[in-house]
Amino acid sequence: MSIAYAGFTITRVPMLTDNYAWLVGYEGATAFIDPADANAAILAVEQAILAVEQDGAKLDYVLLTHHHDDHIAGAKTLAARFGAKIVGNEADAARLPSLDIALKDGGTLDFGGSKLKMIATPGHTNGHVAYLFGDAIAACGDTLFSLGCGRMFEGTPEIFHASLHRLAALSPDTMLLCGHEYTLANARFARSVDPDNEALMARAREVELMRQRGEPTLPVRLAVELLTNPFLRAQTPEEFARLRAAKDKF
Ligand code: ZN
Ligand code: FE
């Protein structure tokens, strides 16, 4: 199922148990983010291309947010199938599949006349990055989830907090493409630490209903997370550290 947003086409591609990979299109350019499962990814690309009745399946970029297997395992096979270029963080190249394009923080690519930009968002892992499509979309992997954030496997609270601030500073209309459907469990924790937040209560109720109906809770607009996500709302690294430690034990 595809969503049209600010001229972009966003296709959510569920994989493994609770991963979301994403296919983004703009003016004939296409990019696939975090292909854990090559077969599911290939099928999604073929279906999306059939849907717009283009001649021949086409994929320009395979974008990798970080080195964990549930985000990269299908990258080589997917890229080979469509002749796409694998893109990732130059600083983490040793842990990623062989990169065709290694970007530095702030590095950009042309994307159908729009700009595709990589920004460093370390914390979940040291080499984690997000991809910005124009000022409309952020593919943020396991850095930011709806109502939560990734586990702090490698970073420090200072580093992770700074990465979340970087995302929080984007346009509130930015559509967030997160790497996992963790929203329902995240909502339980968020409510426990911010029980008087009415926007959070409303989002939590909405999420419960969506999950009861078997619907995805993503993508989500940054504006929603700015009002509801306790990790994004943490004012200091210390506050972030307290929340992250509490969530790990929740
Ligand atoms: Zn991860
Ligand atoms: Fe993951």
mmCIF file of C-alpha atoms and ligand atoms in Angstrom:
data_model
loop_
_atom_site.group_PDB
_atom_site.id
_atom_site.type_symbol
_atom_site.label_atom_id
_atom_site.label_comp_id
_atom_site.label_asym_id
_atom_site.label_seq_id
_atom_site.Cartn_x
_atom_site.Cartn_y
_atom_site.Cartn_z
ATOM 1 C CA MET A 1 0.000 0.000 0.000
ATOM 2 C CA SER A 2 1.433 3.321 -1.078
ATOM 3 C CA ILE A 3 1.043 6.805 0.337
ATOM 4 C CA ALA A 4 1.457 9.995 -1.704
ATOM 5 C CA TYR A 5 3.210 12.731 0.278
ATOM 6 C CA ALA A 6 4.615 16.038 -0.979
ATOM 7 C CA GLY A 7 5.158 14.625 -4.452
ATOM 8 C CA PHE A 8 6.838 11.494 -3.098
ATOM 9 C CA THR A 9 5.407 7.982 -3.144
ATOM 10 C CA ILE A 10 6.040 6.056 0.066
ATOM 11 C CA THR A 11 5.522 2.282 0.178
ATOM 12 C CA ARG A 12 5.778 0.474 3.486
ATOM 13 C CA VAL A 13 7.258 -3.020 3.125
ATOM 14 C CA PRO A 14 6.817 -5.245 6.212
ATOM 15 C CA MET A 15 9.557 -7.823 6.732
ATOM 16 C CA LEU A 16 10.688 -10.367 9.321
ATOM 17 C CA THR A 17 8.497 -10.097 12.439
ATOM 18 C CA ASP A 18 8.168 -6.378 13.033
ATOM 19 C CA ASN A 19 10.570 -4.640 10.645
ATOM 20 C CA TYR A 20 9.485 -2.060 8.123
ATOM 21 C CA ALA A 21 11.550 -1.448 5.027
ATOM 22 C CA TRP A 22 10.490 1.441 2.793
ATOM 23 C CA LEU A 23 10.357 2.180 -0.896
ATOM 24 C CA VAL A 24 10.388 5.871 -1.810
ATOM 25 C CA GLY A 25 9.782 7.241 -5.296
ATOM 26 C CA TYR A 26 9.974 10.741 -6.774
ATOM 27 C CA GLU A 27 9.769 11.771 -10.440
ATOM 28 C CA GLY A 28 10.954 8.367 -11.632
ATOM 29 C CA ALA A 29 13.728 8.003 -9.044
ATOM 30 C CA THR A 30 13.394 5.130 -6.556
ATOM 31 C CA ALA A 31 15.148 4.149 -3.348
ATOM 32 C CA PHE A 32 14.674 1.183 -1.032
ATOM 33 C CA ILE A 33 15.578 1.572 2.633
ATOM 34 C CA ASP A 34 16.834 -1.265 4.877
ATOM 35 C CA PRO A 35 16.090 -4.487 2.965
ATOM 36 C CA ALA A 36 16.365 -7.274 5.534
ATOM 37 C CA ASP A 37 14.599 -9.750 3.261
ATOM 38 C CA ALA A 38 15.631 -9.638 -0.402
ATOM 39 C CA ASN A 39 12.615 -11.595 -1.687
ATOM 40 C CA ALA A 40 10.069 -9.355 0.024
ATOM 41 C CA ALA A 41 11.991 -6.298 -1.174
ATOM 42 C CA ILE A 42 12.179 -7.473 -4.801
ATOM 43 C CA LEU A 43 8.467 -8.277 -4.827
ATOM 44 C CA ALA A 44 7.626 -4.833 -3.406
ATOM 45 C CA VAL A 45 9.732 -3.048 -6.018
ATOM 46 C CA GLU A 46 8.157 -5.063 -8.844
ATOM 47 C CA GLN A 47 4.635 -4.399 -7.555
ATOM 48 C CA ALA A 48 5.244 -0.688 -7.038
ATOM 49 C CA ILE A 49 6.613 -0.340 -10.519
ATOM 50 C CA LEU A 50 3.681 -2.260 -12.007
ATOM 51 C CA ALA A 51 1.357 0.074 -10.128
ATOM 52 C CA VAL A 52 2.719 3.137 -11.925
ATOM 53 C CA GLU A 53 2.920 1.217 -15.227
ATOM 54 C CA GLN A 54 6.517 2.072 -15.899
ATOM 55 C CA ASP A 55 8.410 0.002 -18.422
ATOM 56 C CA GLY A 56 10.709 -2.380 -16.630
ATOM 57 C CA ALA A 57 11.435 -2.559 -12.953
ATOM 58 C CA LYS A 58 13.858 0.093 -11.793
ATOM 59 C CA LEU A 59 15.583 0.802 -8.521
ATOM 60 C CA ASP A 60 18.264 3.466 -8.192
ATOM 61 C CA TYR A 61 19.433 3.199 -4.600
ATOM 62 C CA VAL A 62 19.477 0.754 -1.708
ATOM 63 C CA LEU A 63 19.896 2.919 1.393
ATOM 64 C CA LEU A 64 21.253 1.435 4.624
ATOM 65 C CA THR A 65 20.645 3.132 7.978
ATOM 66 C CA HIS A 66 22.920 0.914 10.076
ATOM 67 C CA HIS A 67 24.790 -2.373 10.106
ATOM 68 C CA HIS A 68 22.332 -4.632 11.976
ATOM 69 C CA ASP A 69 21.304 -7.718 10.027
ATOM 70 C CA ASP A 70 17.579 -6.918 10.188
ATOM 71 C CA HIS A 71 18.343 -3.826 8.046
ATOM 72 C CA ILE A 72 20.976 -5.030 5.578
ATOM 73 C CA ALA A 73 20.694 -8.785 5.002
ATOM 74 C CA GLY A 74 18.924 -8.487 1.635
ATOM 75 C CA ALA A 75 20.890 -5.493 0.316
ATOM 76 C CA LYS A 76 23.286 -7.265 -2.055
ATOM 77 C CA THR A 77 20.638 -9.468 -3.667
ATOM 78 C CA LEU A 78 18.158 -6.602 -4.025
ATOM 79 C CA ALA A 79 20.744 -4.241 -5.521
ATOM 80 C CA ALA A 80 21.999 -6.909 -7.937
ATOM 81 C CA ARG A 81 18.467 -7.702 -9.132
ATOM 82 C CA PHE A 82 17.816 -4.095 -10.252
ATOM 83 C CA GLY A 83 21.336 -2.768 -10.770
ATOM 84 C CA ALA A 84 20.816 -0.363 -7.872
ATOM 85 C CA LYS A 85 23.646 1.327 -5.999
ATOM 86 C CA ILE A 86 24.120 0.490 -2.322
ATOM 87 C CA VAL A 87 24.458 3.655 -0.233
ATOM 88 C CA GLY A 88 25.648 3.922 3.344
ATOM 89 C CA ASN A 89 27.753 5.743 5.881
ATOM 90 C CA GLU A 90 31.402 5.937 4.851
ATOM 91 C CA ALA A 91 32.446 5.899 8.514
ATOM 92 C CA ASP A 92 30.756 2.503 9.048
ATOM 93 C CA ALA A 93 31.641 0.955 5.662
ATOM 94 C CA ALA A 94 33.597 -1.885 7.273
ATOM 95 C CA ARG A 95 30.419 -3.221 8.909
ATOM 96 C CA LEU A 96 28.094 -2.675 5.922
ATOM 97 C CA PRO A 97 27.709 -4.623 2.673
ATOM 98 C CA SER A 98 30.147 -3.305 0.083
ATOM 99 C CA LEU A 99 29.026 0.264 -0.682
ATOM 100 C CA ASP A 100 28.738 1.688 -4.200
ATOM 101 C CA ILE A 101 28.267 5.169 -2.742
ATOM 102 C CA ALA A 102 29.799 5.978 0.648
ATOM 103 C CA LEU A 103 28.428 9.249 2.012
ATOM 104 C CA LYS A 104 29.711 11.421 4.818
ATOM 105 C CA ASP A 105 27.444 13.229 7.272
ATOM 106 C CA GLY A 106 25.558 15.841 5.241
ATOM 107 C CA GLY A 107 26.399 14.168 1.919
ATOM 108 C CA THR A 108 23.766 14.411 -0.813
ATOM 109 C CA LEU A 109 22.599 12.630 -3.959
ATOM 110 C CA ASP A 110 20.264 13.760 -6.708
ATOM 111 C CA PHE A 111 16.885 12.074 -6.401
ATOM 112 C CA GLY A 112 14.668 12.784 -9.398
ATOM 113 C CA GLY A 113 15.588 16.467 -9.208
ATOM 114 C CA SER A 114 14.977 16.487 -5.456
ATOM 115 C CA LYS A 115 17.751 16.159 -2.877
ATOM 116 C CA LEU A 116 18.511 13.020 -0.896
ATOM 117 C CA LYS A 117 20.692 13.793 2.119
ATOM 118 C CA MET A 118 22.386 11.538 4.658
ATOM 119 C CA ILE A 119 22.737 12.789 8.223
ATOM 120 C CA ALA A 120 24.550 11.036 11.056
ATOM 121 C CA THR A 121 22.272 9.962 13.929
ATOM 122 C CA PRO A 122 24.539 7.875 16.191
ATOM 123 C CA GLY A 123 23.296 6.325 19.434
ATOM 124 C CA HIS A 124 21.632 3.016 18.569
ATOM 125 C CA THR A 125 24.912 2.247 16.792
ATOM 126 C CA ASN A 126 27.900 4.542 16.243
ATOM 127 C CA GLY A 127 27.464 4.550 12.474
ATOM 128 C CA HIS A 128 23.686 4.993 12.350
ATOM 129 C CA VAL A 129 22.383 7.494 9.788
ATOM 130 C CA ALA A 130 19.055 8.860 8.576
ATOM 131 C CA TYR A 131 18.115 9.761 5.008
ATOM 132 C CA LEU A 132 16.215 12.971 4.262
ATOM 133 C CA PHE A 133 14.178 13.263 1.072
ATOM 134 C CA GLY A 134 13.890 16.969 0.351
ATOM 135 C CA ASP A 135 12.315 18.447 3.480
ATOM 136 C CA ALA A 136 9.408 16.010 3.351
ATOM 137 C CA ILE A 137 10.602 12.604 4.560
ATOM 138 C CA ALA A 138 13.128 11.199 7.040
ATOM 139 C CA ALA A 139 13.985 7.496 6.978
ATOM 140 C CA CYS A 140 15.312 7.142 10.510
ATOM 141 C CA GLY A 141 15.901 3.389 10.943
ATOM 142 C CA ASP A 142 16.292 2.431 14.600
ATOM 143 C CA THR A 143 17.134 5.922 15.883
ATOM 144 C CA LEU A 144 13.564 7.124 16.354
ATOM 145 C CA PHE A 145 10.387 5.064 16.609
ATOM 146 C CA SER A 146 6.862 6.261 17.145
ATOM 147 C CA LEU A 147 6.613 6.981 20.896
ATOM 148 C CA GLY A 148 10.078 5.538 21.431
ATOM 149 C CA CYS A 149 13.645 5.235 20.223
ATOM 150 C CA GLY A 150 16.145 2.495 19.557
ATOM 151 C CA ARG A 151 18.151 0.785 22.256
ATOM 152 C CA MET A 152 21.454 2.453 23.043
ATOM 153 C CA PHE A 153 23.789 -0.338 21.933
ATOM 154 C CA GLU A 154 26.868 1.749 21.191
ATOM 155 C CA GLY A 155 26.350 5.452 21.865
ATOM 156 C CA THR A 156 26.274 7.500 25.043
ATOM 157 C CA PRO A 157 23.241 9.440 26.310
ATOM 158 C CA GLU A 158 24.900 12.682 25.097
ATOM 159 C CA ILE A 159 25.393 11.298 21.596
ATOM 160 C CA PHE A 160 21.937 9.727 21.303
ATOM 161 C CA HIS A 161 20.201 12.800 22.730
ATOM 162 C CA ALA A 162 22.005 15.010 20.194
ATOM 163 C CA SER A 163 20.863 12.736 17.341
ATOM 164 C CA LEU A 164 17.249 12.931 18.491
ATOM 165 C CA HIS A 165 17.577 16.707 18.678
ATOM 166 C CA ARG A 166 18.830 16.735 15.122
ATOM 167 C CA LEU A 167 15.687 14.920 14.005
ATOM 168 C CA ALA A 168 13.463 17.081 16.236
ATOM 169 C CA ALA A 169 14.780 20.184 14.464
ATOM 170 C CA LEU A 170 13.472 19.056 11.061
ATOM 171 C CA SER A 171 10.239 20.485 9.694
ATOM 172 C CA PRO A 172 7.308 19.271 11.850
ATOM 173 C CA ASP A 173 5.679 18.124 8.617
ATOM 174 C CA THR A 174 8.468 15.621 8.015
ATOM 175 C CA MET A 175 7.074 12.132 7.528
ATOM 176 C CA LEU A 176 9.074 9.618 9.596
ATOM 177 C CA LEU A 177 9.815 6.190 8.137
ATOM 178 C CA CYS A 178 10.881 4.138 11.173
ATOM 179 C CA GLY A 179 12.457 0.679 11.139
ATOM 180 C CA HIS A 180 10.090 -1.214 13.442
ATOM 181 C CA GLU A 181 6.435 -1.528 14.460
ATOM 182 C CA TYR A 182 7.052 -1.080 18.175
ATOM 183 C CA THR A 183 4.479 1.641 18.744
ATOM 184 C CA LEU A 184 2.002 -0.244 20.941
ATOM 185 C CA ALA A 185 4.652 -1.367 23.447
ATOM 186 C CA ASN A 186 6.251 2.084 23.282
ATOM 187 C CA ALA A 187 2.875 3.669 24.101
ATOM 188 C CA ARG A 188 2.591 1.705 27.348
ATOM 189 C CA PHE A 189 5.956 2.973 28.534
ATOM 190 C CA ALA A 190 5.341 6.529 27.317
ATOM 191 C CA ARG A 191 2.046 6.717 29.215
ATOM 192 C CA SER A 192 3.742 5.494 32.379
ATOM 193 C CA VAL A 193 6.274 8.352 32.320
ATOM 194 C CA ASP A 194 3.994 11.110 30.963
ATOM 195 C CA PRO A 195 0.500 10.264 32.209
ATOM 196 C CA ASP A 196 -0.911 13.806 31.968
ATOM 197 C CA ASN A 197 -0.014 14.335 28.301
ATOM 198 C CA GLU A 198 -3.350 14.523 26.451
ATOM 199 C CA ALA A 199 -1.800 14.314 22.982
ATOM 200 C CA LEU A 200 -0.024 11.156 24.095
ATOM 201 C CA MET A 201 -3.257 9.649 25.474
ATOM 202 C CA ALA A 202 -4.997 10.352 22.169
ATOM 203 C CA ARG A 203 -2.173 8.841 20.133
ATOM 204 C CA ALA A 204 -2.019 5.805 22.449
ATOM 205 C CA ARG A 205 -5.762 5.185 22.004
ATOM 206 C CA GLU A 206 -5.424 5.574 18.241
ATOM 207 C CA VAL A 207 -2.477 3.158 18.192
ATOM 208 C CA GLU A 208 -4.403 0.561 20.227
ATOM 209 C CA LEU A 209 -7.292 0.665 17.755
ATOM 210 C CA MET A 210 -4.969 0.523 14.754
ATOM 211 C CA ARG A 211 -3.169 -2.522 16.117
ATOM 212 C CA GLN A 212 -6.464 -4.233 17.047
ATOM 213 C CA ARG A 213 -7.466 -3.843 13.409
ATOM 214 C CA GLY A 214 -4.061 -5.135 12.320
ATOM 215 C CA GLU A 215 -3.121 -1.768 10.809
ATOM 216 C CA PRO A 216 0.389 -0.269 10.811
ATOM 217 C CA THR A 217 1.042 2.822 12.942
ATOM 218 C CA LEU A 218 3.731 4.102 10.597
ATOM 219 C CA PRO A 219 4.710 6.304 8.900
ATOM 220 C CA VAL A 220 4.026 9.127 11.350
ATOM 221 C CA ARG A 221 4.525 12.901 11.114
ATOM 222 C CA LEU A 222 7.280 14.421 13.241
ATOM 223 C CA ALA A 223 4.713 16.894 14.638
ATOM 224 C CA VAL A 224 2.932 13.993 16.373
ATOM 225 C CA GLU A 225 6.163 12.713 17.910
ATOM 226 C CA LEU A 226 7.183 16.182 19.107
ATOM 227 C CA LEU A 227 4.015 16.233 21.204
ATOM 228 C CA THR A 228 4.025 12.620 22.381
ATOM 229 C CA ASN A 229 7.420 10.886 22.283
ATOM 230 C CA PRO A 230 9.137 11.076 25.706
ATOM 231 C CA PHE A 231 12.606 10.411 24.253
ATOM 232 C CA LEU A 232 12.262 13.175 21.682
ATOM 233 C CA ARG A 233 10.899 15.481 24.383
ATOM 234 C CA ALA A 234 13.730 14.798 26.856
ATOM 235 C CA GLN A 235 15.354 18.175 27.540
ATOM 236 C CA THR A 236 18.787 16.951 28.644
ATOM 237 C CA PRO A 237 21.063 13.947 28.085
ATOM 238 C CA GLU A 238 20.489 13.075 31.754
ATOM 239 C CA GLU A 239 16.730 12.965 31.276
ATOM 240 C CA PHE A 240 17.193 10.912 28.136
ATOM 241 C CA ALA A 241 19.513 8.502 30.005
ATOM 242 C CA ARG A 242 16.952 8.029 32.797
ATOM 243 C CA LEU A 243 14.191 7.277 30.291
ATOM 244 C CA ARG A 244 16.324 4.902 28.225
ATOM 245 C CA ALA A 245 17.396 2.944 31.322
ATOM 246 C CA ALA A 246 13.812 2.780 32.608
ATOM 247 C CA LYS A 247 12.494 1.581 29.241
ATOM 248 C CA ASP A 248 15.143 -1.159 29.091
ATOM 249 C CA LYS A 249 13.708 -2.575 32.325
ATOM 250 C CA PHE A 250 10.027 -1.837 31.613
HETATM 251 ZN ZN ZN B 1 19.134 -1.969 14.812
HETATM 252 FE FE FE B 2 16.317 -3.067 13.782
#
